[in-house]
Short mmCIF file of C-alpha atoms and ligand atoms in Angstrom, two decimals:
data_model
loop_
_atom_site.label_atom_id
_atom_site.label_comp_id
_atom_site.label_asym_id
_atom_site.label_seq_id
_atom_site.Cartn_x
_atom_site.Cartn_y
_atom_site.Cartn_z
CA UNK A 44 -49.42 -6.96 -61.23
CA UNK A 45 -50.13 -4.84 -58.36
CA UNK A 46 -53.69 -5.24 -58.29
CA UNK A 47 -53.16 -9.53 -58.18
CA UNK A 48 -50.85 -8.95 -55.36
CA UNK A 49 -52.58 -6.76 -53.36
CA UNK A 50 -56.01 -9.51 -54.06
CA UNK A 51 -53.51 -12.09 -52.80
CA UNK A 52 -52.29 -10.24 -49.50
CA UNK A 53 -55.98 -9.08 -48.96
CA UNK A 54 -56.82 -13.19 -49.26
CA UNK A 55 -54.11 -14.24 -47.00
CA UNK A 56 -54.76 -11.74 -44.47
CA UNK A 57 -58.45 -12.75 -44.32
CA UNK A 58 -57.23 -16.54 -44.02
CA UNK A 59 -55.01 -15.70 -41.52
CA UNK A 60 -57.75 -13.73 -39.36
CA UNK A 61 -60.13 -16.22 -39.96
CA UNK A 62 -59.31 -18.49 -36.69
CA UNK A 63 -59.01 -16.03 -34.72
CA UNK A 64 -62.53 -14.23 -35.71
CA UNK A 65 -64.14 -18.01 -35.25
CA UNK A 66 -62.38 -18.17 -31.94
CA UNK A 67 -63.77 -14.97 -30.58
CA UNK A 68 -67.31 -15.58 -32.06
CA UNK A 69 -67.20 -19.19 -30.14
CA UNK A 70 -65.75 -17.90 -26.95
CA UNK A 71 -65.29 -19.41 -24.29
CA UNK A 72 -65.03 -23.12 -25.90
CA UNK A 73 -62.78 -24.65 -22.91
CA UNK A 74 -61.58 -23.77 -18.80
CA UNK A 75 -60.50 -20.38 -18.35
CA UNK A 76 -57.53 -19.85 -15.45
CA UNK A 77 -57.52 -16.68 -13.39
CA UNK A 78 -54.24 -16.30 -11.76
CA UNK A 79 -53.82 -14.94 -8.69
CA UNK A 80 -50.64 -13.44 -8.06
CA UNK A 81 -50.90 -14.28 -4.22
CA UNK A 82 -51.22 -17.64 -2.13
CA UNK A 83 -54.30 -19.54 -1.75
CA UNK A 84 -56.27 -18.53 1.35
CA UNK A 85 -55.64 -14.63 1.21
CA UNK A 86 -57.79 -11.66 0.44
CA UNK A 87 -57.25 -11.78 -3.21
CA UNK A 88 -57.82 -15.28 -3.93
CA UNK A 89 -61.17 -14.99 -1.66
CA UNK A 90 -62.41 -12.36 -4.12
CA UNK A 91 -61.40 -14.17 -7.14
CA UNK A 92 -63.08 -17.50 -6.24
CA UNK A 93 -66.10 -15.52 -5.22
CA UNK A 94 -66.12 -13.67 -8.50
CA UNK A 95 -64.72 -16.86 -10.56
CA UNK A 96 -67.79 -18.79 -9.54
CA UNK A 97 -70.54 -16.40 -10.75
CA UNK A 98 -68.74 -15.88 -14.24
CA UNK A 99 -68.36 -19.68 -14.72
CA UNK A 100 -72.31 -19.77 -14.44
CA UNK A 101 -72.76 -17.08 -17.10
CA UNK A 102 -70.04 -17.98 -19.29
CA UNK A 103 -70.58 -21.83 -19.17
CA UNK A 104 -67.30 -22.99 -18.66
CA UNK A 105 -65.09 -23.64 -15.71
CA UNK A 106 -62.91 -21.48 -14.31
CA UNK A 107 -59.91 -22.39 -12.49
CA UNK A 108 -57.94 -20.29 -9.97
CA UNK A 109 -54.23 -20.63 -10.08
CA UNK A 110 -52.47 -19.12 -7.34
CA UNK A 111 -48.72 -17.95 -8.39
CA UNK A 112 -47.34 -16.15 -5.46
CA UNK A 113 -43.82 -14.36 -5.05
CA UNK A 114 -42.33 -10.84 -5.33
CA UNK A 115 -45.36 -8.93 -4.23
CA UNK A 116 -47.63 -10.22 -6.89
CA UNK A 117 -45.27 -9.24 -9.88
CA UNK A 118 -44.22 -13.00 -10.53
CA UNK A 119 -48.09 -14.05 -11.48
CA UNK A 120 -48.47 -10.82 -13.42
CA UNK A 121 -45.70 -11.86 -15.26
CA UNK A 122 -46.85 -15.08 -15.88
CA UNK A 123 -50.34 -13.94 -17.41
CA UNK A 124 -48.25 -11.18 -18.96
CA UNK A 125 -46.32 -13.75 -21.33
CA UNK A 126 -49.65 -15.81 -21.67
CA UNK A 127 -51.14 -16.66 -25.22
CA UNK A 128 -54.00 -13.57 -25.61
CA UNK A 129 -56.71 -16.16 -26.34
CA UNK A 130 -58.89 -15.40 -23.47
CA UNK A 131 -58.14 -18.53 -21.49
CA UNK A 132 -55.49 -17.06 -18.84
CA UNK A 133 -56.71 -13.66 -17.00
CA UNK A 134 -55.05 -12.10 -13.97
CA UNK A 135 -57.18 -10.61 -11.07
CA UNK A 136 -54.72 -8.24 -9.20
CA UNK A 137 -55.35 -5.34 -7.14
CA UNK A 138 -53.55 -1.84 -6.33
CA UNK A 139 -50.31 -3.61 -6.59
CA UNK A 140 -50.48 -3.77 -10.39
CA UNK A 141 -49.79 0.18 -9.96
CA UNK A 142 -47.67 0.36 -6.82
CA UNK A 143 -45.12 -2.01 -8.31
CA UNK A 144 -44.39 0.25 -11.73
CA UNK A 145 -42.67 2.52 -9.22
CA UNK A 146 -41.77 0.03 -6.61
CA UNK A 147 -39.90 -2.26 -8.86
CA UNK A 148 -36.93 -0.92 -11.00
CA UNK A 149 -36.70 -3.74 -13.10
CA UNK A 150 -40.28 -5.29 -13.78
CA UNK A 151 -40.54 -8.62 -16.00
CA UNK A 152 -43.58 -6.88 -17.93
CA UNK A 153 -44.48 -3.30 -18.99
CA UNK A 154 -47.44 -2.26 -16.63
CA UNK A 155 -49.37 -0.01 -19.25
CA UNK A 156 -48.50 -2.29 -22.50
CA UNK A 157 -48.92 -6.01 -21.23
CA UNK A 158 -52.47 -6.36 -20.59
CA UNK A 159 -55.74 -5.52 -21.65
CA UNK A 160 -58.39 -4.37 -19.44
CA UNK A 161 -61.54 -5.97 -18.33
CA UNK A 162 -62.74 -4.12 -15.55
CA UNK A 163 -62.65 -3.17 -11.88
CA UNK A 164 -63.98 -5.94 -9.33
CA UNK A 165 -63.86 -4.34 -5.72
CA UNK A 166 -62.49 -1.92 -3.48
CA UNK A 167 -61.54 -3.46 -0.21
CA UNK A 168 -60.58 -1.45 3.06
CA UNK A 169 -57.54 -2.60 5.01
CA UNK A 170 -57.42 -3.17 9.10
CA UNK A 171 -54.31 -2.60 11.10
CA UNK A 172 -54.22 -5.96 13.12
CA UNK A 173 -51.94 -7.83 15.81
CA UNK A 174 -51.62 -11.00 17.51
CA UNK A 175 -54.21 -11.45 20.29
CA UNK A 176 -51.63 -11.30 22.90
CA UNK A 177 -49.78 -8.35 21.37
CA UNK A 178 -49.57 -5.52 24.39
CA UNK A 179 -50.84 -2.48 22.99
CA UNK A 180 -54.49 -2.11 23.26
CA UNK A 181 -55.26 0.68 21.18
CA UNK A 182 -53.64 2.66 17.97
CA UNK A 183 -52.04 5.40 20.08
CA UNK A 184 -50.56 2.42 22.27
CA UNK A 185 -49.52 0.59 19.22
CA UNK A 186 -47.74 3.80 17.97
CA UNK A 187 -45.87 4.34 21.35
CA UNK A 188 -45.04 0.64 21.60
CA UNK A 189 -43.78 0.57 17.78
CA UNK A 190 -41.60 3.87 18.31
CA UNK A 191 -39.98 2.41 21.28
CA UNK A 192 -39.58 -0.92 20.23
CA UNK A 193 -38.54 -0.63 16.63
CA UNK A 194 -36.21 -3.25 16.43
CA UNK A 195 -38.30 -5.78 17.85
CA UNK A 196 -41.94 -5.21 16.13
CA UNK A 197 -42.36 -7.68 13.51
CA UNK A 198 -44.71 -6.68 10.68
CA UNK A 199 -45.89 -9.16 7.98
CA UNK A 200 -46.53 -8.43 4.57
CA UNK A 201 -46.99 -10.45 0.87
CA UNK A 202 -43.79 -8.75 -0.15
CA UNK A 203 -42.88 -5.63 -1.90
CA UNK A 204 -45.63 -4.52 -4.17
CA UNK A 205 -48.45 -6.16 -1.85
CA UNK A 206 -51.16 -4.19 -0.36
CA UNK A 207 -50.12 -5.17 3.00
CA UNK A 208 -46.45 -3.78 2.18
CA UNK A 209 -48.10 -0.58 1.00
CA UNK A 210 -50.30 -0.33 3.93
CA UNK A 211 -47.37 -1.22 6.27
CA UNK A 212 -45.41 1.43 4.49
CA UNK A 213 -48.18 4.26 4.99
CA UNK A 214 -47.80 3.31 8.74
CA UNK A 215 -44.41 3.09 9.33
CA UNK A 216 -44.14 6.67 7.23
CA UNK A 217 -46.81 8.05 9.28
CA UNK A 218 -45.05 7.01 12.89
CA UNK A 219 -41.80 8.10 11.24
CA UNK A 220 -40.45 4.47 12.42
CA UNK A 221 -38.99 1.25 10.64
CA UNK A 222 -40.08 -1.78 11.82
CA UNK A 223 -39.07 -5.47 11.26
CA UNK A 224 -40.96 -6.90 8.01
CA UNK A 225 -41.64 -10.27 7.47
CA UNK A 226 -42.59 -10.96 3.83
CA UNK A 227 -44.75 -14.12 2.60
CA UNK A 228 -46.24 -15.25 -0.61
CA UNK A 229 -49.39 -14.09 0.48
CA UNK A 230 -51.52 -12.68 3.50
CA UNK A 231 -53.30 -16.10 3.85
CA UNK A 232 -49.89 -17.74 5.34
CA UNK A 233 -48.90 -14.43 7.05
CA UNK A 234 -52.42 -14.81 9.13
CA UNK A 235 -51.60 -18.37 10.08
CA UNK A 236 -48.33 -16.96 11.36
CA UNK A 237 -50.50 -13.98 13.43
CA UNK A 238 -52.67 -16.10 14.33
CA UNK A 239 -50.32 -18.47 16.15
CA UNK A 240 -48.25 -15.58 17.43
CA UNK A 241 -45.14 -16.05 15.27
CA UNK A 242 -45.74 -12.29 14.09
CA UNK A 243 -46.63 -9.46 15.52
CA UNK A 244 -48.72 -6.89 13.62
CA UNK A 245 -50.03 -6.69 9.82
CA UNK A 246 -52.26 -4.64 7.81
CA UNK A 247 -54.38 -6.42 5.69
CA UNK A 248 -57.70 -6.46 3.59
CA UNK A 249 -61.15 -6.77 5.81
CA UNK A 250 -61.65 -9.95 2.98
CA UNK A 251 -59.18 -11.64 5.45
CA UNK A 252 -59.39 -10.19 8.70
CA UNK A 253 -63.02 -9.55 9.25
CA UNK A 254 -63.64 -13.10 10.32
CA UNK A 255 -60.71 -13.07 12.76
CA UNK A 256 -61.45 -9.61 14.42
CA UNK A 257 -65.18 -10.69 15.14
CA UNK A 258 -63.91 -14.07 16.56
CA UNK A 259 -61.39 -12.24 18.69
CA UNK A 260 -58.65 -14.34 17.23
CA UNK A 261 -56.48 -11.49 16.53
CA UNK A 262 -56.51 -7.84 17.69
CA UNK A 263 -57.70 -4.82 15.56
CA UNK A 264 -56.61 -1.13 16.04
CA UNK A 265 -58.00 0.86 12.93
CA UNK A 266 -59.67 0.40 9.78
CA UNK A 267 -58.16 2.42 6.48
CA UNK A 268 -61.73 3.53 5.25
CA UNK A 269 -63.01 7.14 5.54
CA UNK A 270 -65.83 5.62 7.51
CA UNK A 271 -66.41 2.58 10.13
CA UNK A 272 -67.56 -0.36 8.55
CA UNK A 273 -71.09 -1.92 9.29
CA UNK A 274 -69.11 -5.32 9.99
CA UNK A 275 -66.89 -4.01 12.18
CA UNK A 276 -68.85 -0.75 14.07
CA UNK A 277 -66.25 -0.66 17.19
CA UNK A 278 -63.14 -0.60 15.17
CA UNK A 279 -62.22 3.41 14.95
CA UNK A 280 -60.82 4.50 11.30
CA UNK A 281 -57.23 5.66 10.90
CA UNK A 282 -58.47 9.04 10.82
CA UNK A 283 -60.13 8.89 14.10
CA UNK A 284 -56.71 7.43 15.48
CA UNK A 285 -54.86 10.52 14.06
CA UNK A 286 -53.49 8.99 11.21
CA UNK A 287 -55.43 10.16 8.08
CA UNK A 288 -52.74 9.38 5.72
CA UNK A 289 -53.07 5.53 6.04
CA UNK A 290 -56.67 6.25 4.49
CA UNK A 291 -56.24 3.47 1.31
CA UNK A 292 -58.64 1.48 -0.49
CA UNK A 293 -57.21 -2.02 -2.25
CA UNK A 294 -59.26 -1.71 -5.74
CA UNK A 295 -59.22 -4.96 -7.81
CA UNK A 296 -59.01 -5.31 -11.56
CA UNK A 297 -59.40 -8.18 -14.17
CA UNK A 298 -56.58 -8.30 -17.00
CA UNK A 299 -56.13 -10.39 -19.97
CA UNK A 300 -52.42 -10.47 -21.98
CA UNK A 301 -52.18 -7.83 -24.47
CA UNK A 302 -53.46 -9.00 -27.86
CA UNK A 303 -56.51 -10.80 -26.46
CA UNK A 304 -59.18 -9.90 -28.99
CA UNK A 305 -61.72 -6.87 -27.79
CA UNK A 306 -64.50 -9.38 -28.60
CA UNK A 307 -63.12 -11.38 -25.82
CA UNK A 308 -62.45 -8.79 -23.38
CA UNK A 309 -65.94 -7.33 -23.93
CA UNK A 310 -67.75 -10.74 -23.30
CA UNK A 311 -65.42 -10.96 -19.98
CA UNK A 312 -66.42 -7.58 -18.81
CA UNK A 313 -70.11 -8.31 -19.51
CA UNK A 314 -69.81 -11.44 -17.50
CA UNK A 315 -67.84 -9.78 -14.69
CA UNK A 316 -70.41 -7.10 -14.43
CA UNK A 317 -73.24 -9.98 -14.30
CA UNK A 318 -70.94 -11.92 -11.53
CA UNK A 319 -70.93 -8.60 -9.35
CA UNK A 320 -74.55 -8.60 -9.22
CA UNK A 321 -74.72 -12.13 -8.38
CA UNK A 322 -76.62 -12.63 -4.78
CA UNK A 323 -73.90 -14.82 -3.38
CA UNK A 324 -71.13 -12.36 -4.47
CA UNK A 325 -73.18 -9.07 -3.14
CA UNK A 326 -73.72 -11.23 0.17
CA UNK A 327 -70.14 -12.77 0.91
CA UNK A 328 -68.30 -9.32 -0.17
CA UNK A 329 -71.05 -7.67 2.41
CA UNK A 330 -69.87 -9.95 5.01
CA UNK A 331 -66.06 -9.38 4.47
CA UNK A 332 -66.60 -5.63 4.83
CA UNK A 333 -66.55 -4.47 0.90
CA UNK A 334 -68.68 -4.36 -1.97
CA UNK A 335 -68.71 -4.86 -5.72
CA UNK A 336 -67.37 -2.42 -8.19
CA UNK A 337 -70.54 -0.56 -9.77
CA UNK A 338 -71.57 -1.82 -13.40
CA UNK A 339 -70.05 1.55 -14.89
CA UNK A 340 -66.46 0.45 -13.08
CA UNK A 341 -66.29 -3.05 -14.33
CA UNK A 342 -65.53 -1.84 -17.74
CA UNK A 343 -62.31 -1.76 -19.90
CA UNK A 344 -62.13 2.08 -19.96
CA UNK A 345 -62.65 2.30 -16.17
CA UNK A 346 -59.87 0.08 -15.46
CA UNK A 347 -57.74 1.70 -17.89
CA UNK A 348 -58.39 4.91 -16.10
CA UNK A 349 -57.62 3.49 -12.47
CA UNK A 350 -54.37 1.91 -13.64
CA UNK A 351 -52.88 5.04 -15.17
CA UNK A 352 -54.24 7.48 -12.14
CA UNK A 353 -53.16 5.56 -9.76
CA UNK A 354 -49.49 4.96 -10.90
CA UNK A 355 -49.44 8.95 -10.72
CA UNK A 356 -51.20 9.20 -7.54
CA UNK A 357 -48.82 6.69 -5.59
CA UNK A 358 -45.42 7.20 -7.30
CA UNK A 359 -44.73 10.61 -5.06
CA UNK A 360 -45.80 8.93 -2.12
CA UNK A 361 -43.65 6.03 -2.66
CA UNK A 362 -40.63 8.06 -3.74
CA UNK A 363 -41.00 10.12 -0.72
CA UNK A 364 -40.69 6.34 1.67
CA UNK A 365 -38.01 5.33 -0.53
CA UNK A 366 -38.61 1.80 -0.43
CA UNK A 367 -37.70 0.12 -3.45
CA UNK A 368 -37.64 -3.65 -4.85
CA UNK A 369 -34.15 -4.32 -6.73
C1 LIG B 146 -51.78 -8.45 -0.33
O1 LIG B 146 -51.18 -8.14 0.52
O2 LIG B 146 -51.31 -7.94 -1.56
C2 LIG B 146 -52.57 -9.45 -0.58
O3 LIG B 146 -53.85 -9.14 0.29
C3 LIG B 146 -52.02 -10.31 -0.37
C4 LIG B 146 -52.96 -11.62 -0.53
O4 LIG B 146 -54.33 -11.63 -1.12
O5 LIG B 146 -52.80 -12.70 0.02
#
C-alpha cells in the first residue's frame, strides 16, 4: 500500500511541476515588465531603459518599463515582491534596497526573503547640485550658507530610502545641520523643479545631472566618487571639498520575486551580462558618468552578497543620523 501511495505522490508531484519545467524551458514566451520604483525621467529610469532595450534584443521579447514611484522606492519594490514568480515581472532598484531595510520600521516586504537575485547593473556617482542662480559658488560657500540659512535651504529628494535621500542625509550629517527636505516620487520631477528654481539643492546621480551640469542649467559643487569624472573634469570630489564621508556610489541590481525558477533567473543573468557589454549601453553609461558592472558582478551571487553587506554597512550610519520612516 505504502509503495503505491509513494508512486501516486511521485506521479502527482511530477505532474504539478511539469508546467513549471516547460515554462522555464520555453522562457520567455511573452512581454516582460521591469518595474522602476521611481518616476519616469529619473536616473533609475534612464539606466533601466538602456538595459531593457539591450536585454529585449537578446531575449527576443518586448520589455516594458513600469514606473511605480513613492515611499523612496519601497512601493515599487513591494509590488514586485508580491508579483507572480514567473519571470515576467522584474525590479530594477538601487542602494535603496539595502538602506530601506533600516530606514523603514515596517517595510511591506522582507528584504532578504522576498526576492530572487539576478545581478548587479552599474554603480553611479552622485553630484551635489543647485538651481543655477543659487548664491553659493563652491562647496565651502554652500556649507557656510546652509549652516546660516538652515530653515530656508530646500533639499529635493525622491523620498526616504532614495539615493538622493541618502546623499542628502550624508550632507546634512557632515555639516551637522538639518535643512528643509522636499520629497518627490523621483528625481526626474525634482530636476524639473531645480531647473525652474522652485527648489534650492539636490544630491542626485550623474545619470540625471551630467547633461544639465555640462549645459550650465544647474550649478554643481562636488561629485561623490573618489576621483573626478572624465565627463565632469572641473567638478571637485567631496573629499577635495573636505567632506570625505560623503563618498558614495549608487549600485543598482535586477531582481525577481521569490520563487522564480532558478533556470529563469540564470537566463536573465546571462542576458543582463550580454546587455552590459552592448556598445550602446557602454557608450551611454560613459556619457552619463558611469559604467556597467563587470560580468562577474552581474550574477545572482554577487548581488546577494552586495545587498547583505550593504545592509550591514549602512545600518550604523543611518542609526547615527536617526532619520527613519514610520
Ligand atoms: C533616487 O534618488 O533614489 C533616484 O535617483 C530617484 C530616481 O531614480 O528618480
